[in-house]
PDB file of C-alpha atoms in Angstrom:
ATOM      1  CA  UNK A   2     115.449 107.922 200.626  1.00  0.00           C
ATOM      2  CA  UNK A   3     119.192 107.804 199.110  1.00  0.00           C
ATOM      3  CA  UNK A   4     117.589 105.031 196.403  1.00  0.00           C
ATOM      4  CA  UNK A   5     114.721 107.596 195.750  1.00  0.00           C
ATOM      5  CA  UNK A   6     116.437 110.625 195.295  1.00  0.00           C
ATOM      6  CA  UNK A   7     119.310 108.107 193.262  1.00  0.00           C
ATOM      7  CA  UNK A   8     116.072 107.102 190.580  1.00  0.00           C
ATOM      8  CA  UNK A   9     114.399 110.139 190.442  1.00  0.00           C
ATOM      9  CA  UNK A  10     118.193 111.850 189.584  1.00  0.00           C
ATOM     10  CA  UNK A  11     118.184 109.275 186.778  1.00  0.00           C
ATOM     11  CA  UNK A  12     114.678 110.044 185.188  1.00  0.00           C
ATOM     12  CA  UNK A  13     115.453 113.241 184.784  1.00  0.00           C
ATOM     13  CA  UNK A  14     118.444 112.600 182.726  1.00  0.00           C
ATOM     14  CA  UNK A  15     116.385 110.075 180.848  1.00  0.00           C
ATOM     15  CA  UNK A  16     113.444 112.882 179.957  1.00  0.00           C
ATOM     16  CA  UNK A  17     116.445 114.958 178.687  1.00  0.00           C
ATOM     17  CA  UNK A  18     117.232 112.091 176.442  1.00  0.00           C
ATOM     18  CA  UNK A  19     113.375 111.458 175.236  1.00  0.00           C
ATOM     19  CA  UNK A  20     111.369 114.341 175.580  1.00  0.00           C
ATOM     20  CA  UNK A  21     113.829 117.804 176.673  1.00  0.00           C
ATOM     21  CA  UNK A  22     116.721 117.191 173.848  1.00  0.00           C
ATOM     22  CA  UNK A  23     116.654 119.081 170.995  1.00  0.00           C
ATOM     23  CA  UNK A  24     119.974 118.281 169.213  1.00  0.00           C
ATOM     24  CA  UNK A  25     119.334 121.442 166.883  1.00  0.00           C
ATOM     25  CA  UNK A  26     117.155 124.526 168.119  1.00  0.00           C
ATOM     26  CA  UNK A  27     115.381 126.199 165.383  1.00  0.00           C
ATOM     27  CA  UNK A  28     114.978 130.027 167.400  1.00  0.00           C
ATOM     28  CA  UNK A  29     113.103 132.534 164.542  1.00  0.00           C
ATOM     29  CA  UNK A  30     114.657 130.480 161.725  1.00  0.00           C
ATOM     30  CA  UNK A  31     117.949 130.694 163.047  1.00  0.00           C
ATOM     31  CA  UNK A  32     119.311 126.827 163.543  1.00  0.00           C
ATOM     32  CA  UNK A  33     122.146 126.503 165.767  1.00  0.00           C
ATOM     33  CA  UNK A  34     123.255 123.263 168.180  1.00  0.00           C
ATOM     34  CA  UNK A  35     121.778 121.862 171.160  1.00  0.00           C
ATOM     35  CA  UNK A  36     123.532 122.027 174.914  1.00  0.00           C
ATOM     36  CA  UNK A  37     123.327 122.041 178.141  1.00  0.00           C
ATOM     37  CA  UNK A  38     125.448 122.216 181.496  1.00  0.00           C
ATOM     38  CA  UNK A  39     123.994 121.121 184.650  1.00  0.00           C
ATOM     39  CA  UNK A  40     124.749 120.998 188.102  1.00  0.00           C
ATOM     40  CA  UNK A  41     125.038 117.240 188.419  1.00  0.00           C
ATOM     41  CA  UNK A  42     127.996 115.148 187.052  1.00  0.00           C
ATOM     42  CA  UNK A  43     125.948 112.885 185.714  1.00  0.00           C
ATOM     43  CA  UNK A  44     124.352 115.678 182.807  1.00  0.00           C
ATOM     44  CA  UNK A  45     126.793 114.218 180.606  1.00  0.00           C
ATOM     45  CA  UNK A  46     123.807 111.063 179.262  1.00  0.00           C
ATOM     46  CA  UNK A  47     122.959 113.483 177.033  1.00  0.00           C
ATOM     47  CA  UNK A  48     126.028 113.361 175.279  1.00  0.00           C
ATOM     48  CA  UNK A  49     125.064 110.110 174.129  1.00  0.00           C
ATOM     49  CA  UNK A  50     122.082 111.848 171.670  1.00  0.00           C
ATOM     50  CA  UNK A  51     124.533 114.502 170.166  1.00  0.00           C
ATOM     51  CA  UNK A  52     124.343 117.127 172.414  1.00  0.00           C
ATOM     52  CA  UNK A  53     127.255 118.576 174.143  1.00  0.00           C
ATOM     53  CA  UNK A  54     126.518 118.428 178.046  1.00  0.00           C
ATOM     54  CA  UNK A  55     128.568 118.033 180.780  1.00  0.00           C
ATOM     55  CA  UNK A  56     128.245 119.340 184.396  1.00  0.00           C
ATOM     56  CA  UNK A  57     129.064 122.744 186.064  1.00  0.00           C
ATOM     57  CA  UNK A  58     129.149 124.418 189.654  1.00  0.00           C
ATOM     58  CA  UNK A  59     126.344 126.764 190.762  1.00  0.00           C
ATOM     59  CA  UNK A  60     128.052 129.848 189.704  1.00  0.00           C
ATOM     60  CA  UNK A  61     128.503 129.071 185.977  1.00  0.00           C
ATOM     61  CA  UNK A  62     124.720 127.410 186.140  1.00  0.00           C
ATOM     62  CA  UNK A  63     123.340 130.754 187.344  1.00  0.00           C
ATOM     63  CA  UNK A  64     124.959 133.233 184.819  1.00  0.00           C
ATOM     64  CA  UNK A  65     123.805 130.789 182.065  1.00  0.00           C
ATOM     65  CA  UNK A  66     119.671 130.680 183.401  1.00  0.00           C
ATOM     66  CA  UNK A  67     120.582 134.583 183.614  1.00  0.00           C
ATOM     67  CA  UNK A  68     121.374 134.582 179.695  1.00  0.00           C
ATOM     68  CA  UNK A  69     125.405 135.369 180.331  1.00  0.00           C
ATOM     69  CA  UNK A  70     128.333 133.949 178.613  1.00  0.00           C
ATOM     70  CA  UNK A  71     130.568 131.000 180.228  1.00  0.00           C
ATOM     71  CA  UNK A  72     133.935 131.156 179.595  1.00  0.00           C
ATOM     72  CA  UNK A  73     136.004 127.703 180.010  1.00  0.00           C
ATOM     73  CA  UNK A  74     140.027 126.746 178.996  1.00  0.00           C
ATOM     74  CA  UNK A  75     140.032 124.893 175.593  1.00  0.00           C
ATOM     75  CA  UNK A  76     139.944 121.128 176.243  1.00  0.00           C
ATOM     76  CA  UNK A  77     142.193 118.550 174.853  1.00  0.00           C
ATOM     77  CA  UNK A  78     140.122 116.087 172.856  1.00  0.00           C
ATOM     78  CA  UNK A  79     140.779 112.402 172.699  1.00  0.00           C
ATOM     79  CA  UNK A  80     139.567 110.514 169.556  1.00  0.00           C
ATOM     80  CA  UNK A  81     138.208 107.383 170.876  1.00  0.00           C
ATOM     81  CA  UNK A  82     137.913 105.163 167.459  1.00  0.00           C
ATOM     82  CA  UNK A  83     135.185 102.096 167.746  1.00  0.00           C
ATOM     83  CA  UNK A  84     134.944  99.480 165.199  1.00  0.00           C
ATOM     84  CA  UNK A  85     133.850  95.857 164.535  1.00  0.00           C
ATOM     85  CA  UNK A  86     130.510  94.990 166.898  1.00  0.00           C
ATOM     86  CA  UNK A  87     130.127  93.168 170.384  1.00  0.00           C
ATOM     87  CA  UNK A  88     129.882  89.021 170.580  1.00  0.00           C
ATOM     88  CA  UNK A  89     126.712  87.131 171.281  1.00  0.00           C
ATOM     89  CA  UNK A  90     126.481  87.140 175.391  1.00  0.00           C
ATOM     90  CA  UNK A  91     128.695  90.564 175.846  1.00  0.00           C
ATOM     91  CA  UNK A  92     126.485  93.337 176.962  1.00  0.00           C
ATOM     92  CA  UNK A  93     126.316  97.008 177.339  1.00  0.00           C
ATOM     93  CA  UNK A  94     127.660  96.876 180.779  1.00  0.00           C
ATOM     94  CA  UNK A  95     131.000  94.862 179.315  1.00  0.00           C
ATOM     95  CA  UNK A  96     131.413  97.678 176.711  1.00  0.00           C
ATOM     96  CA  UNK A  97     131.046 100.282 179.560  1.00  0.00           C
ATOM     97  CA  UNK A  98     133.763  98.801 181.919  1.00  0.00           C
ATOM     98  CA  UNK A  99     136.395  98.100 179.616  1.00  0.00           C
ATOM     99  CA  UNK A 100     136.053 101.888 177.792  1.00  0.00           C
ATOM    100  CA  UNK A 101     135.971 103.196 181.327  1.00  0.00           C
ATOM    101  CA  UNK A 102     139.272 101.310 182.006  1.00  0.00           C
ATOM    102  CA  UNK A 103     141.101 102.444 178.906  1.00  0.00           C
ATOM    103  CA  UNK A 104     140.214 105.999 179.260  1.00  0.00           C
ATOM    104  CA  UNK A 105     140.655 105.903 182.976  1.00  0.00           C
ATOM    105  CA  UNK A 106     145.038 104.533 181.981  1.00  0.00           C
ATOM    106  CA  UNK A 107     144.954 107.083 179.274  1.00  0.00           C
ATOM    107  CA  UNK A 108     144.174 109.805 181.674  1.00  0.00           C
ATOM    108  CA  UNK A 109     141.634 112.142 179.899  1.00  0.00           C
ATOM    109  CA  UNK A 110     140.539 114.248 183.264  1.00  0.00           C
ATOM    110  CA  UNK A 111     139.383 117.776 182.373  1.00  0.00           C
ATOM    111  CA  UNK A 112     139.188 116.146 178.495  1.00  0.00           C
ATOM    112  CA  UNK A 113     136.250 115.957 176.228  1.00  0.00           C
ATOM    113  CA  UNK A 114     136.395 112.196 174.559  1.00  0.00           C
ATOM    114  CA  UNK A 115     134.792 111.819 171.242  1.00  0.00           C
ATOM    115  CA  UNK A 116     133.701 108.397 170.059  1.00  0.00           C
ATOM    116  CA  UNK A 117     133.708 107.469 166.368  1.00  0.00           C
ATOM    117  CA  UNK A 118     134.524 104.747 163.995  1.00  0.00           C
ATOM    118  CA  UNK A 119     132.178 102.275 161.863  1.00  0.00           C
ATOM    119  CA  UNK A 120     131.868 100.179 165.197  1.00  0.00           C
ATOM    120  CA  UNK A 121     129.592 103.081 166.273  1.00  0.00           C
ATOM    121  CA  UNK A 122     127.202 101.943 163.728  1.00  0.00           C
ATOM    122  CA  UNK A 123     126.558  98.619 166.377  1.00  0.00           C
ATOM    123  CA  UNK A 124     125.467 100.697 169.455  1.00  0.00           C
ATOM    124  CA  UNK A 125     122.357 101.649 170.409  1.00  0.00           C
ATOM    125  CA  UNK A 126     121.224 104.913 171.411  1.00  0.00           C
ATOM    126  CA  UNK A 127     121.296 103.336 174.741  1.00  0.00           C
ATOM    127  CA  UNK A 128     124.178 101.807 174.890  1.00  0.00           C
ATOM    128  CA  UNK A 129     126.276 105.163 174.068  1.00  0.00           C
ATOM    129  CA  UNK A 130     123.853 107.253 176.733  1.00  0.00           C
ATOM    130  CA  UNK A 131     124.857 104.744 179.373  1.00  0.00           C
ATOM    131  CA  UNK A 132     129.125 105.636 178.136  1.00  0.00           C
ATOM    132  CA  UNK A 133     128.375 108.676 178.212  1.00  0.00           C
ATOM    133  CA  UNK A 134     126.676 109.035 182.070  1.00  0.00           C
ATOM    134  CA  UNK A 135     129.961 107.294 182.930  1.00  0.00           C
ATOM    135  CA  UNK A 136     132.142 110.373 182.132  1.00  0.00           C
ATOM    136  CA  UNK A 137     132.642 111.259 185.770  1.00  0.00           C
ATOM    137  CA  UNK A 138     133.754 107.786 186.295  1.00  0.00           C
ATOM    138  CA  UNK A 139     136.242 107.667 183.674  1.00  0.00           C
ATOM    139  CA  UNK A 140     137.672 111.542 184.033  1.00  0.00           C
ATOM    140  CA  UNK A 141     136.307 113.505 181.169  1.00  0.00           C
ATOM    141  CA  UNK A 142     134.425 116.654 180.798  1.00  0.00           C
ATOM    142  CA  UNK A 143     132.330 114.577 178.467  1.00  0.00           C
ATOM    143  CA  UNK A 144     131.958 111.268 176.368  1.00  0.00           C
ATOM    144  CA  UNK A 145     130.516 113.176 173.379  1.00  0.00           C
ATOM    145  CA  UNK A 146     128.670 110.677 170.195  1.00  0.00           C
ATOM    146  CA  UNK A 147     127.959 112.695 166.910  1.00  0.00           C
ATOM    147  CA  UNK A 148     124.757 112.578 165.354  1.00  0.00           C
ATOM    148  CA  UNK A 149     123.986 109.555 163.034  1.00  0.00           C
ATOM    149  CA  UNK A 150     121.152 107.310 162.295  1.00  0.00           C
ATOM    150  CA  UNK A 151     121.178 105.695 165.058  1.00  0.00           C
ATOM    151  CA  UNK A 152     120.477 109.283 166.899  1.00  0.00           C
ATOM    152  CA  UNK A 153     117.328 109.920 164.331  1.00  0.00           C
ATOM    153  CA  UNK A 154     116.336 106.991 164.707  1.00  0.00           C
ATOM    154  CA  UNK A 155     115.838 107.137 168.623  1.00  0.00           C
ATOM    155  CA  UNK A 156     114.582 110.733 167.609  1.00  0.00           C
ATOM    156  CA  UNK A 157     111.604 109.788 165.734  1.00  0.00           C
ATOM    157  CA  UNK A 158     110.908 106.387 168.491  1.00  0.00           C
ATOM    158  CA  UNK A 159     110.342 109.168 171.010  1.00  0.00           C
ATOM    159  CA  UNK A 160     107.784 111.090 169.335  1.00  0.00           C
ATOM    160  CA  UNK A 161     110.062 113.576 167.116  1.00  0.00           C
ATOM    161  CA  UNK A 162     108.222 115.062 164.230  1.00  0.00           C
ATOM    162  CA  UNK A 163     109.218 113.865 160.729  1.00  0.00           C
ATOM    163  CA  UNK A 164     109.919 117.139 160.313  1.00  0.00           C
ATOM    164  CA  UNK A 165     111.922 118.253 162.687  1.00  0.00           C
ATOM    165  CA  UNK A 166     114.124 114.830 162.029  1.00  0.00           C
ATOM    166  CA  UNK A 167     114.562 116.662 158.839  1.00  0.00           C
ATOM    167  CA  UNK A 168     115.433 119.852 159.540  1.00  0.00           C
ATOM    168  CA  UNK A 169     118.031 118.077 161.912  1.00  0.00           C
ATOM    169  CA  UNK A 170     119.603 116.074 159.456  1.00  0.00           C
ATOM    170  CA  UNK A 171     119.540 118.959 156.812  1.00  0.00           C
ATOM    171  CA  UNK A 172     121.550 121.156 159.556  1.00  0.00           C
ATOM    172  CA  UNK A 173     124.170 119.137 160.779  1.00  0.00           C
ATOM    173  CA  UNK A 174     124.943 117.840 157.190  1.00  0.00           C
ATOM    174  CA  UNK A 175     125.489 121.133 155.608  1.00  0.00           C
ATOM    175  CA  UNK A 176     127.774 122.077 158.689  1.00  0.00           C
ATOM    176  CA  UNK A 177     129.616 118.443 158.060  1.00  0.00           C
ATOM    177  CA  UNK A 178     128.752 117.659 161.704  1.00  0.00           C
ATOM    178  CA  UNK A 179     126.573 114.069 160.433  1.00  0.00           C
ATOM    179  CA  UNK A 180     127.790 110.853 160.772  1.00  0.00           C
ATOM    180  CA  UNK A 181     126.709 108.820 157.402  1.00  0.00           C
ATOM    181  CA  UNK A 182     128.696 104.951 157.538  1.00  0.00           C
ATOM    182  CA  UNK A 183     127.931 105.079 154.208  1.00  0.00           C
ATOM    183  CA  UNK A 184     129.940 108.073 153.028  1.00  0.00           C
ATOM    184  CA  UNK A 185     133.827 107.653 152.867  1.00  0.00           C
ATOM    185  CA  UNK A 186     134.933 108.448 156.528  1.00  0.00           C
ATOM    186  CA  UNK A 187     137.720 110.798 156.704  1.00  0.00           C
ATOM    187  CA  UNK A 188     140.503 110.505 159.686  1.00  0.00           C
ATOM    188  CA  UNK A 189     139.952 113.119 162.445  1.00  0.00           C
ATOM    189  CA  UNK A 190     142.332 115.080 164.362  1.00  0.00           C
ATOM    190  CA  UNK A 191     142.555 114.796 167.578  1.00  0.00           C
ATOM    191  CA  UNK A 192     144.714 115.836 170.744  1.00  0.00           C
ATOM    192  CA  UNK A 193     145.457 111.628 171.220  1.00  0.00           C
ATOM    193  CA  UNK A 194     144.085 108.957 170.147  1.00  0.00           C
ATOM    194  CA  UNK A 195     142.354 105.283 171.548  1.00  0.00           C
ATOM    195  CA  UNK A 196     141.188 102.396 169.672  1.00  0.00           C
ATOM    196  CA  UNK A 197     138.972  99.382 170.814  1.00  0.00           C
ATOM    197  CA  UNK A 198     137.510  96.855 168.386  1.00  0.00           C
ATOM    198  CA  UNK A 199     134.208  95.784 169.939  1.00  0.00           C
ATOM    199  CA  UNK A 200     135.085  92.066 168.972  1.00  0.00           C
ATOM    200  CA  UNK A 201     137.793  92.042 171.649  1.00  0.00           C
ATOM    201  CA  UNK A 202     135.483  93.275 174.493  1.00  0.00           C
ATOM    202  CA  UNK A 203     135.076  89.918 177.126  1.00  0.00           C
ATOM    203  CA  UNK A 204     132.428  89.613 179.596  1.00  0.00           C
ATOM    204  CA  UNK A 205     133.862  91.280 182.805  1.00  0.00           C
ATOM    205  CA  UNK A 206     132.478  92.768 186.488  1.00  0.00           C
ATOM    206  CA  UNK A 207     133.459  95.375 188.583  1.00  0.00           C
ATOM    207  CA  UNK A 208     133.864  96.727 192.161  1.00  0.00           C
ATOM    208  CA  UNK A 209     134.972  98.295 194.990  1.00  0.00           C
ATOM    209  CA  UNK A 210     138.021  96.546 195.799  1.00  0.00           C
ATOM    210  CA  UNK A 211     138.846  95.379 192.078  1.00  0.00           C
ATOM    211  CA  UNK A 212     138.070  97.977 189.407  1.00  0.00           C
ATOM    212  CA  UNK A 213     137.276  95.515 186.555  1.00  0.00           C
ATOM    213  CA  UNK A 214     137.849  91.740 186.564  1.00  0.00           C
ATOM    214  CA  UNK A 215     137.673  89.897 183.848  1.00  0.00           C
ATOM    215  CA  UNK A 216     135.389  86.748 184.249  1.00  0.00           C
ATOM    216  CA  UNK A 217     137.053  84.275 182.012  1.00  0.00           C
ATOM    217  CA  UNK A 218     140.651  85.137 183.593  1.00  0.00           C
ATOM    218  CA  UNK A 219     138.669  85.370 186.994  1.00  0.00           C
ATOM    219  CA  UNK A 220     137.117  81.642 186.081  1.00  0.00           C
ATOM    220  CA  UNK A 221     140.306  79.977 185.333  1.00  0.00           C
ATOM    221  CA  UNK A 222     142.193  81.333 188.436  1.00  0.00           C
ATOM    222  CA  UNK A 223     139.376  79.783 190.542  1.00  0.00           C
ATOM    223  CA  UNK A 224     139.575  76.489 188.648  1.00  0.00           C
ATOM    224  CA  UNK A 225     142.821  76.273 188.900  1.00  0.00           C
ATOM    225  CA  UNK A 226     142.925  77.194 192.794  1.00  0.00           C
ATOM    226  CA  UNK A 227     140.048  74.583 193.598  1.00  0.00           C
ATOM    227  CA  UNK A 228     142.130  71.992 191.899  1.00  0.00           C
ATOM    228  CA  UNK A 229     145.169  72.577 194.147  1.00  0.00           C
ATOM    229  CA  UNK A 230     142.863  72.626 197.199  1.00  0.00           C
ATOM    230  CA  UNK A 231     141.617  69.012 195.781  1.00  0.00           C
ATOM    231  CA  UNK A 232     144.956  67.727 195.303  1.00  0.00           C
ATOM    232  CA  UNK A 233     145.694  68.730 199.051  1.00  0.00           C
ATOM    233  CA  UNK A 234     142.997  67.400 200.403  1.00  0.00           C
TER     234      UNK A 234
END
């Protein structure tokens, strides 16, 4: 039952992501950005498509399906600066664990993190949706990724009109709020600042009692104790 209820909790994060997501709602011709707050920690995937979604207790869930106003303190924002690209055999999961341990030291609890950089070029729509869901695991409000062409891309590989991919990218590049690699970036400002160059990330596991380990460190430690236990014996 717990594994059920744990999948079907995850599908309906991923139809937010492929089908419910509208990055930029177009109400009577007036365009203004997606988002969402939902009662489940986990909303935050979403942030991973550009739109800003984190989760929220009953009370502020049921003034918003009423139509009223939530009022929240102005977060601090970390700038979370990604460049270079992962090494052949790192994965996903190696990207998520080490950003989760950085932000996690940094301390960015009741913080909204935004990623950026040329590095986030390299990842995949679903490799930022899976940093993002891990927001309650790191501390933050949300892991927020702007909109690019990596996020039109997944747009139109889920069935978005060509249209509506325009009307998109029209939007959020009059209102400077598109990513474009291509343009001269210009430095952000943020409340603090982290960097990780996606080059340096090493294959690595975690778990209950160790919160990541590192397998090469993890592989020479156990070398190095099975050749004392040969010497001994």
């Amino acid at each position: 039952m717990d594994l059920a209820w744990h999948n079907l909790t995850y599908f309906k994060f991923q139809v937010n992501l492929e089908y419910l997501g509208r990055v930029v709602f177009n109400t009577d011709g007036i365009l203004y950005p997606d988002s969402v707050v939902g009662t489940d920690s986990h909303t935050t995937m979403i942030d991973g498509l550009g739109v800003a979604g984190w989760g929220v207790g009953g009370i502020e869930v049921e003034a918003a399906m009423l139509g009223q106003p939530m009022s929240m303190v102005l977060p601090g924002v970390v700038g979370f600066k990604l460049s270079g690209k992962l090494r052949n055999g790192v994965t996903a999961t190696d990207l998520v664990l080490t950003v989760t341990q950085m932000l996690r030291k940094h301390g960015v609890v009741g913080k909204f993190v935004e990623f950026y950089g040329d590095g986030m070029g390299e990842l995949s729509l679903a490799d930022r949706a899976t940093i993002a869901n891990m927001s309650p695991e790191y501390g933050a409000t949300m892991g927020f990724f702007p909109v690019d062409h990596v996020t039109l891309q997944y747009l139109k590989l889920t069935g978005r009109s060509d249209e509506t991919l325009a009307m998109i990218e029209a939007y959020l590049r009059a209102n400077r709020m598109f990513v474009d690699y291509n343009e001269p970036q210009q430095e952000r400002v943020y409340s603090s600042y982290l960097q990780l160059n996606l080059a340096d990330v090493e294959p690595c596991i975690s778990g209950p009692k160790r919160a990541l380990l590192f397998q090469k460190k993890h592989k020479t430690r156990w070398q190095s104790s099975h050749s004392m236990e040969n010497q001994q014996s």
